[in-house]
Coordinates of C-alpha atoms and ligand atoms in Angstrom, one line a residue:
M278 CA 114.6 103.6 146.7
E279 CA 118.2 104.4 145.9
T280 CA 119.6 103.2 142.5
K281 CA 123.2 102.4 142.8
V282 CA 125.4 102.4 139.8
Y283 CA 128.1 99.3 139.9
K284 CA 131.2 99.5 138.1
Q285 CA 132.4 96.2 136.3
K286 CA 134.3 94.2 138.7
D287 CA 133.7 90.5 140.1
D288 CA 132.7 91.4 143.5
N289 CA 130.0 93.6 142.3
L290 CA 128.7 90.9 139.8
K291 CA 128.0 88.7 142.9
E292 CA 126.2 91.5 144.5
L293 CA 124.3 92.1 141.6
A294 CA 123.6 88.4 141.2
E295 CA 122.4 88.3 144.8
I296 CA 119.8 91.5 144.0
L297 CA 118.1 89.4 141.0
K298 CA 117.9 86.0 143.1
A299 CA 116.0 88.5 145.5
G300 CA 113.6 89.3 143.0
G301 CA 115.1 92.9 142.3
L302 CA 115.7 95.1 139.1
V303 CA 119.2 95.5 137.8
A304 CA 119.9 97.2 134.5
I305 CA 122.6 95.3 132.2
P306 CA 124.6 96.5 129.4
T307 CA 124.3 94.8 126.2
E308 CA 126.0 95.4 122.8
T309 CA 122.5 96.3 121.6
V310 CA 121.0 98.8 124.1
Y311 CA 120.8 98.5 127.8
G312 CA 118.6 96.0 129.4
L313 CA 116.1 96.4 132.4
A314 CA 116.5 92.8 134.1
A315 CA 114.6 90.6 136.5
D316 CA 114.8 86.6 137.4
G317 CA 112.6 85.7 134.4
L318 CA 111.3 82.5 136.2
N319 CA 110.0 84.8 138.9
P320 CA 106.8 86.4 138.0
E321 CA 106.7 89.0 140.9
A322 CA 110.3 90.0 139.8
V323 CA 108.9 90.1 136.2
K324 CA 105.8 92.4 137.2
K325 CA 108.1 95.1 138.6
I326 CA 109.5 95.5 135.2
F327 CA 106.4 96.5 133.7
T328 CA 105.7 98.9 136.5
A329 CA 109.1 100.7 136.6
K330 CA 109.1 100.8 132.9
N331 CA 105.2 101.9 132.7
R332 CA 105.3 99.3 130.0
P333 CA 101.9 97.8 128.6
M334 CA 101.3 94.4 130.1
D335 CA 100.3 93.0 126.6
N336 CA 104.0 93.7 125.3
P337 CA 106.2 90.4 126.2
L338 CA 109.5 90.3 127.3
I339 CA 112.7 88.9 126.1
L340 CA 114.6 86.3 128.1
H341 CA 118.4 86.4 128.2
I342 CA 120.6 83.4 128.5
F343 CA 124.1 82.9 129.1
E344 CA 124.8 79.8 127.2
I345 CA 122.8 77.8 124.4
D346 CA 122.1 74.9 126.9
Q347 CA 119.9 76.9 128.8
I348 CA 117.2 77.5 126.2
Y349 CA 116.2 73.8 126.2
D350 CA 114.3 74.2 129.4
L351 CA 112.6 77.4 128.2
V352 CA 111.1 76.0 124.6
E353 CA 108.7 73.3 123.7
N354 CA 111.5 71.9 121.2
L355 CA 114.3 73.4 119.4
D356 CA 115.0 71.8 115.5
P357 CA 118.7 70.8 115.7
V358 CA 119.0 72.9 112.3
Y359 CA 117.7 75.8 114.5
A360 CA 120.4 74.8 117.0
D361 CA 123.2 74.8 114.9
I362 CA 122.4 77.9 113.3
L363 CA 122.0 79.8 116.6
S364 CA 125.1 78.5 118.1
K365 CA 127.0 80.3 114.6
L366 CA 124.9 83.6 115.2
W367 CA 124.6 83.5 119.1
P368 CA 126.1 85.3 121.1
G369 CA 124.9 88.3 119.3
P370 CA 122.1 90.8 118.7
L371 CA 119.3 88.3 117.4
T372 CA 116.1 87.3 119.4
V373 CA 114.3 84.1 118.4
I374 CA 110.4 83.5 118.9
L375 CA 109.6 80.0 119.8
K376 CA 106.8 77.9 121.2
K377 CA 107.3 78.4 125.3
S378 CA 107.6 75.5 127.9
S379 CA 105.6 75.5 131.0
L380 CA 108.4 76.9 132.8
I381 CA 107.6 80.4 131.3
P382 CA 105.6 82.7 133.2
D383 CA 102.5 84.6 131.7
E384 CA 104.1 87.6 132.6
V385 CA 107.0 87.4 130.3
S386 CA 105.1 86.1 127.4
A387 CA 102.0 88.4 128.0
G388 CA 99.8 85.5 127.6
L389 CA 101.2 84.3 124.0
D390 CA 102.2 80.6 123.7
T391 CA 105.7 81.8 122.3
V392 CA 108.7 83.1 124.2
A393 CA 111.5 85.4 122.9
I394 CA 115.2 84.7 123.4
R395 CA 118.4 85.9 123.1
M396 CA 122.3 85.5 124.1
P397 CA 123.8 88.9 124.6
D398 CA 127.2 89.5 122.9
K399 CA 128.7 91.1 126.3
K400 CA 130.7 88.5 128.5
L401 CA 130.3 90.4 131.4
T402 CA 126.3 90.3 131.4
R403 CA 126.6 86.5 130.4
D404 CA 128.7 86.2 133.4
L405 CA 126.1 88.0 135.5
I406 CA 123.1 85.7 134.0
S407 CA 125.3 82.6 134.9
L408 CA 125.6 83.9 138.4
A409 CA 122.1 85.0 138.7
G410 CA 121.1 81.3 138.2
S411 CA 118.1 81.9 136.0
P412 CA 117.4 83.4 132.7
L413 CA 116.8 87.3 132.9
A414 CA 113.8 89.0 131.7
A415 CA 115.0 92.3 130.0
P416 CA 113.3 95.1 128.0
S417 CA 115.4 98.0 127.0
A418 CA 115.9 100.0 130.4
N419 CA 114.0 103.3 129.3
I420 CA 110.5 104.5 130.5
S421 CA 108.1 103.0 128.0
G422 CA 107.9 105.1 124.7
R423 CA 111.2 107.0 125.3
P424 CA 114.5 106.2 123.3
S425 CA 116.4 103.0 124.5
P426 CA 119.3 103.8 126.8
T427 CA 122.8 103.1 125.2
S428 CA 124.6 104.4 128.4
A429 CA 124.3 104.1 132.0
K430 CA 123.6 107.7 132.2
A431 CA 120.7 107.4 130.2
V432 CA 119.6 104.5 132.3
L433 CA 119.9 106.8 135.1
A434 CA 118.0 109.5 133.7
D435 CA 114.9 107.3 133.2
M436 CA 115.3 104.9 136.0
N437 CA 116.6 106.6 139.0
G438 CA 114.9 105.7 142.2
R439 CA 112.9 102.9 140.3
I440 CA 115.3 100.1 140.3
E441 CA 117.9 98.6 142.5
A442 CA 121.0 98.9 140.6
I443 CA 122.8 99.6 137.0
L444 CA 125.9 97.7 135.8
D445 CA 128.0 100.4 133.9
G446 CA 129.5 98.3 131.2
G447 CA 130.2 101.4 128.9
D448 CA 128.4 102.6 125.9
S449 CA 126.3 100.1 123.9
K450 CA 128.3 98.8 120.8
I451 CA 125.5 98.5 118.1
G452 CA 123.0 101.3 119.7
I453 CA 119.8 99.5 118.3
E454 CA 117.8 96.7 119.4
S455 CA 118.2 93.0 118.5
T456 CA 116.3 91.5 115.3
V457 CA 113.3 89.7 116.5
L458 CA 113.0 86.5 114.4
D459 CA 110.1 84.2 114.6
L460 CA 111.1 80.7 114.3
S461 CA 107.6 79.4 115.3
V462 CA 106.5 79.8 111.7
S463 CA 107.8 78.6 108.4
P464 CA 109.1 80.3 106.6
V465 CA 110.7 82.2 109.5
K466 CA 109.7 85.8 109.8
I467 CA 111.4 89.3 111.1
L468 CA 109.0 90.6 113.4
R469 CA 111.5 93.9 114.3
P470 CA 114.3 94.6 112.1
G471 CA 117.7 95.0 113.8
Y472 CA 121.2 94.4 113.3
Y473 CA 121.0 91.0 111.4
T474 CA 119.4 91.9 108.2
Q475 CA 116.9 90.0 106.0
E476 CA 120.0 89.7 103.6
I477 CA 122.3 88.2 106.0
L478 CA 119.4 85.9 107.9
E479 CA 118.7 84.4 104.6
E480 CA 122.3 83.1 104.4
Y481 CA 121.7 81.0 107.3
F482 CA 117.8 80.2 107.3
G483 CA 116.9 80.1 103.5
Q484 CA 113.6 81.9 102.9
V485 CA 113.2 84.6 105.5
D486 CA 110.0 86.7 105.4
L487 CA 109.3 90.1 106.8
D488 CA 106.0 90.8 108.8
L489 CA 103.8 92.7 106.8
A490 CA 103.5 95.3 109.0
L491 CA 107.2 96.4 108.7
K492 CA 106.2 97.8 105.0
D493 CA 102.5 98.5 105.5
K494 CA 101.5 100.6 108.5
D495 CA 97.6 99.6 108.2
Q496 CA 98.7 96.0 109.2
T497 CA 98.7 94.5 112.5
P498 CA 102.0 93.7 113.6
K499 CA 102.9 90.3 115.1
S500 CA 105.3 91.4 117.7
P501 CA 103.0 93.5 120.3
G502 CA 105.6 95.9 121.1
Q503 CA 105.7 97.1 117.3
K504 CA 102.3 98.7 117.4
Y505 CA 103.3 101.3 120.2
K506 CA 104.6 104.8 119.7
H507 CA 108.4 104.2 120.7
Y508 CA 111.8 105.5 121.0
S509 CA 110.6 109.3 121.1
P510 CA 112.5 112.1 122.7
R511 CA 110.2 115.1 124.2
A512 CA 111.1 116.9 121.3
K513 CA 108.8 116.5 118.0
V514 CA 110.8 114.5 115.2
V515 CA 110.3 115.1 111.5
V516 CA 112.1 112.7 109.0
F517 CA 113.3 113.9 105.5
M518 CA 113.6 111.5 102.5
G519 CA 115.0 112.0 99.3
D520 CA 118.1 113.7 97.3
D521 CA 120.8 114.8 99.6
D522 CA 120.6 118.5 98.1
K523 CA 116.8 119.0 98.0
V524 CA 116.4 117.4 101.7
V525 CA 119.2 119.8 103.3
N526 CA 117.8 123.0 101.3
E527 CA 114.2 122.1 103.2
I528 CA 115.9 121.5 106.5
K529 CA 117.6 124.9 106.1
K530 CA 114.5 126.7 105.1
I531 CA 112.6 125.3 108.1
S532 CA 115.6 125.9 110.5
Q533 CA 115.8 129.5 109.2
D534 CA 112.1 130.1 110.1
Q535 CA 111.8 128.4 113.2
E536 CA 113.6 128.6 116.4
N537 CA 114.9 126.0 118.6
I538 CA 115.6 123.2 116.2
G539 CA 117.8 120.4 116.1
I540 CA 119.2 119.1 113.0
M541 CA 121.0 115.3 112.3
V542 CA 122.2 114.9 109.0
F543 CA 125.2 112.7 107.6
E544 CA 128.6 113.6 107.6
D545 CA 129.1 114.9 104.1
Q546 CA 126.2 117.6 104.6
V547 CA 127.0 119.1 108.0
H548 CA 129.1 121.9 106.4
K549 CA 126.2 123.4 104.5
F550 CA 124.8 124.4 108.1
P551 CA 125.9 127.1 110.4
E552 CA 128.2 125.8 113.2
S553 CA 126.2 124.6 116.1
E554 CA 125.9 122.2 119.1
K555 CA 122.5 121.7 117.7
V556 CA 123.4 120.3 114.4
I557 CA 125.3 116.9 114.7
S558 CA 126.7 114.6 112.2
M559 CA 125.3 111.0 112.0
G560 CA 128.4 109.7 110.5
S561 CA 128.5 108.3 106.8
K562 CA 125.5 107.2 104.9
D563 CA 127.7 104.4 103.3
D564 CA 128.3 102.9 107.1
L565 CA 125.0 103.3 108.8
S566 CA 126.7 101.8 111.9
E567 CA 127.5 105.2 113.4
M568 CA 124.1 106.5 112.7
A569 CA 122.6 103.4 114.5
H570 CA 125.3 103.8 117.6
M571 CA 124.3 107.5 118.5
L572 CA 120.9 107.9 117.3
F573 CA 119.2 107.2 120.7
E574 CA 121.8 109.1 122.6
S575 CA 121.3 112.0 120.3
F576 CA 117.7 112.4 121.1
R577 CA 118.4 112.3 124.6
D578 CA 121.1 115.0 123.8
M579 CA 118.8 117.3 122.0
D580 CA 116.2 117.0 124.9
E581 CA 118.9 118.1 127.1
K582 CA 119.5 121.2 125.1
Q583 CA 115.9 121.8 124.8
V584 CA 115.4 121.7 121.2
E585 CA 111.7 121.6 120.4
T586 CA 111.9 120.2 116.9
I587 CA 114.4 117.5 115.3
L588 CA 114.9 117.3 111.8
V589 CA 116.7 114.3 110.5
Q590 CA 117.9 113.0 107.3
G591 CA 116.3 109.8 106.7
V592 CA 118.1 106.4 104.7
E593 CA 116.9 104.3 102.2
E594 CA 114.8 101.6 103.8
K595 CA 116.7 98.5 102.6
G596 CA 119.2 96.5 104.2
F597 CA 120.4 97.9 107.9
G598 CA 118.7 101.1 106.6
L599 CA 115.2 99.2 107.1
S600 CA 116.1 98.9 110.9
I601 CA 117.3 102.4 111.5
M602 CA 114.2 103.9 109.6
N603 CA 112.1 101.4 111.7
R604 CA 113.2 103.2 115.1
L605 CA 112.9 106.9 113.3
N606 CA 109.5 106.3 112.0
K607 CA 108.4 105.2 115.2
A608 CA 110.1 108.2 116.7
A609 CA 108.5 110.6 114.8
G610 CA 105.2 109.0 114.9
N611 CA 105.2 108.6 111.2
N612 CA 105.9 112.2 110.1
I613 CA 108.0 111.5 107.3
K614 CA 108.1 114.2 104.4
Y615 CA 109.4 113.3 101.1
I616 CA 110.9 115.8 99.2
I617 CA 110.8 115.7 95.4
Ligands
AMP753 P1 111.9 95.4 123.8 O1 110.7 95.8 124.8 O2 112.9 96.7 123.4 O3 112.8 94.4 125.0 O4 111.7 94.8 122.8 C1 111.1 93.3 122.8 C2 110.4 93.0 121.6 O5 110.0 91.7 121.5 C3 108.8 93.6 121.7 O6 108.7 94.3 120.4 C4 108.3 92.4 122.0 O7 106.9 92.6 121.6 C5 108.8 91.5 121.1 N1 108.4 90.2 121.7 C6 108.9 89.5 123.0 N2 108.5 88.4 123.0 C7 107.7 88.2 121.9 C8 106.7 87.1 121.4 N3 106.5 85.9 122.2 N4 106.2 87.0 120.1 C9 106.5 88.2 119.3 N5 106.9 89.3 119.7 C10 107.8 89.3 121.1
MG754 MG1 112.3 99.0 124.2

């Protein structure tokens, strides 16, 4: 199959909606990462997502909606208090888990009695969902295990020949996936950390718990996707935690002894390394949005440069840092070095 890349145009949206209605696969831009979309109420179309991504069948998908009213057919019941909060946080990088209605195919929920739902911020994509006439099931548009794609080019690198089309909506603004919040339990619980932190969500929901597995590797995560190795470039990833100077000295030592090393450090540390296209700045430690924005793209970039090992400066696991470290820990297969 030839994968066609479409630019943002009204006529193109109509054509893409037809592909989706016919049960085809279209990669869609969102503010978090690119999604691989199919008609979420068509089991045969949904199955194609698992094949194209090589995704384990026990890992459920997020349904993407274009307006809040669309949620009522998809869930058993939505507490009006939650509906009110969602109307404030949506559209945006928040996915909620609720008891599913009988409309939801088992392929979407991987046999669970709950369903994950999100309304993406990108207007273009909401317009496409509206035209498709159905919620769109869409996991990240990468081959399972690889870094999530934040550009149409990255989608094409993984999905060329495997899907009908890609809608090129430019770079994803945020760069890491949505926060997954379980509203089917009380108190509500974060199953995957993302752009919305525990602190921000507590302003809306009151007490918000963290799934124990997010802090303790020996616990089984409630979100099936969290148990897999994920976000990994071909290069080996090692994360370094600790005082800036000590971490940088350690990274320097290793990079002097070994060949083909990629280095990702915060901007105020970059000048300590020889100038090289394999030394990448992650922006400021005080504003992690740049790090989130460039993380997956930089992994892919290092692979293109045939780097064998990527040494990354880690961040404290609090606030948005918890979400970023969640991705880094998985990319590194928990290869974290604490330098003291
Ligand atoms: P992605 O594969 O990048 O789209 O991420 C979707 C995440 O949402 C995965 O970690 C899934 O396991 C999780 N998820 C989807 N549906 C559910 C559900 N019903 N209950 C718990 N986690 C879910
Ligand atoms: Mg994913």
